């Protein structure tokens, strides 16, 4: 639990003249365009407070409102509330004679439980209906201790007129974030509030101490099996300096090193390995290629649990050029199945004698993947590509060429751009596909839509394999870049490679043009690069300086990509994007800043 950072600037106000001056400044601030607000223009107000005012204005909070938003659908039955209630009851006894009250909120700043002292001033709070579900988020009621602590993810104190709402200028509020020691996740916020003249910076450490008591109880409330597992995870983490992953029936926890190594696409693989080792009840070491392309030696250690549950702690050690880990044929077969990508599915279908349709957005490389798979199946044969986009030029001649290709049992055929085949030919093409005796792969960029004329041709393919867009293929991004750079090398004979920061910047982009766009970016960057390595400065400005100036881990890249897609789908409207993602505006602002999208 981190206490409020001490930064140069004015102190927390504690005198009437300070509160009056801040109130005057706030009245001026709320009249301005929030986008033009600069904390440096108001040196008498703490920078963090001014930025909170700015966010409150951007969220549309009314500084004169007195209503507290309420979530009608909120259910306060949470583990945090249950564990913390005895501590909150003790807090109520401790503040019984004070003008104080305490709030415990969930991670969305919704009230879980509240306690109020018995002093005359505090009793006024009892007149407020402190129902579970009242929301104290910054984007709902403006600057306050709980909302600022949640927004900045650090303990915070807001005094008097620093509050955004005018009616809260007579109180001091605090916020201390609660993290589950077991999962390290932020679960809620504790706030102890009082009249502003009774508050001081000394209040915050006291609230933090109560917060630590709640965290201790969260850990103690875990079942015996969970504590055994967590203790084993911590011991392994202290002993092994590399990547450590803990897996149970309901949890997937990682240490700092593994966050950069293990991607979301690897979770199913590691969970499957953990379950298998637990079923055998003995440790196991296997060699696996992760979604990033890195090969790692994975040691799985089962942890004894109650019947019906399983738990294991995994350590991952990267394989070096001088290192070789023994694994048997069964492991080899499983390793090949670890990545259920389009290439593997396509190869399996062709090997089984099925015609395959590749679907996906334009530019995702469907034709390349299809041609590559067909050549692998028949290395000595030439791929006969029948392009549906040119069928309208001479329909009869085009149809005859398709018929000759698909009726030759020894040929390998790529039928591309199915969605552009003229309507008059659809039924005939559908029959030819259904009766094809050759190895056949089709491609279409259309979504599966029953109203589309090409539905007859699509339904003639017994197997459909979707090719995901480039933005969803971070696990093979490095490999794709290497393939494209090798292809470009053939034009001038100059070999080039990508620096790690360049890869990180490219992976973080949205790629609406998919592989076509990536090929163009890489070709441009090769020209700009002075040496054999493409550095971040060599990338076009959109990718080099404006994106990903720091390296993001796999999980961070997934979250960053999700935010980018949500913003794009919402036409840049952050409120709409936040609503669709199920997060507050304050949270989406924090994440946009973290991922350099603001």
mmCIF file of C-alpha atoms in Angstrom, residues 88 90 116 174 221 230 282 284 299 332 336 360 433 439 446 472 483 490 545:
data_model
loop_
_atom_site.group_PDB
_atom_site.id
_atom_site.type_symbol
_atom_site.label_atom_id
_atom_site.label_comp_id
_atom_site.label_asym_id
_atom_site.label_seq_id
_atom_site.Cartn_x
_atom_site.Cartn_y
_atom_site.Cartn_z
ATOM 1 C CA UNK A 88 -15.408 -1.461 10.147
ATOM 2 C CA UNK A 90 -14.289 -1.666 15.417
ATOM 3 C CA UNK A 116 -20.723 7.039 11.423
ATOM 4 C CA UNK A 174 -9.265 10.392 2.497
ATOM 5 C CA UNK A 221 -9.728 -15.581 5.025
ATOM 6 C CA UNK A 230 0.048 -19.057 -2.215
ATOM 7 C CA UNK A 282 4.244 -35.501 -9.849
ATOM 8 C CA UNK A 284 7.172 -32.485 -14.823
ATOM 9 C CA UNK A 299 8.829 -26.913 -14.839
ATOM 10 C CA UNK A 332 6.609 -32.909 -29.637
ATOM 11 C CA UNK A 336 2.798 -28.608 -32.396
ATOM 12 C CA UNK A 360 -11.193 -12.628 -42.702
ATOM 13 C CA UNK A 433 -16.432 -26.659 -55.409
ATOM 14 C CA UNK A 439 -6.624 -29.813 -53.168
ATOM 15 C CA UNK A 446 -16.956 -11.166 -46.504
ATOM 16 C CA UNK A 472 -5.063 -9.933 -32.969
ATOM 17 C CA UNK A 483 9.114 -13.137 -43.404
ATOM 18 C CA UNK A 490 15.076 -10.234 -52.605
ATOM 19 C CA UNK A 545 7.480 8.686 -32.174
#
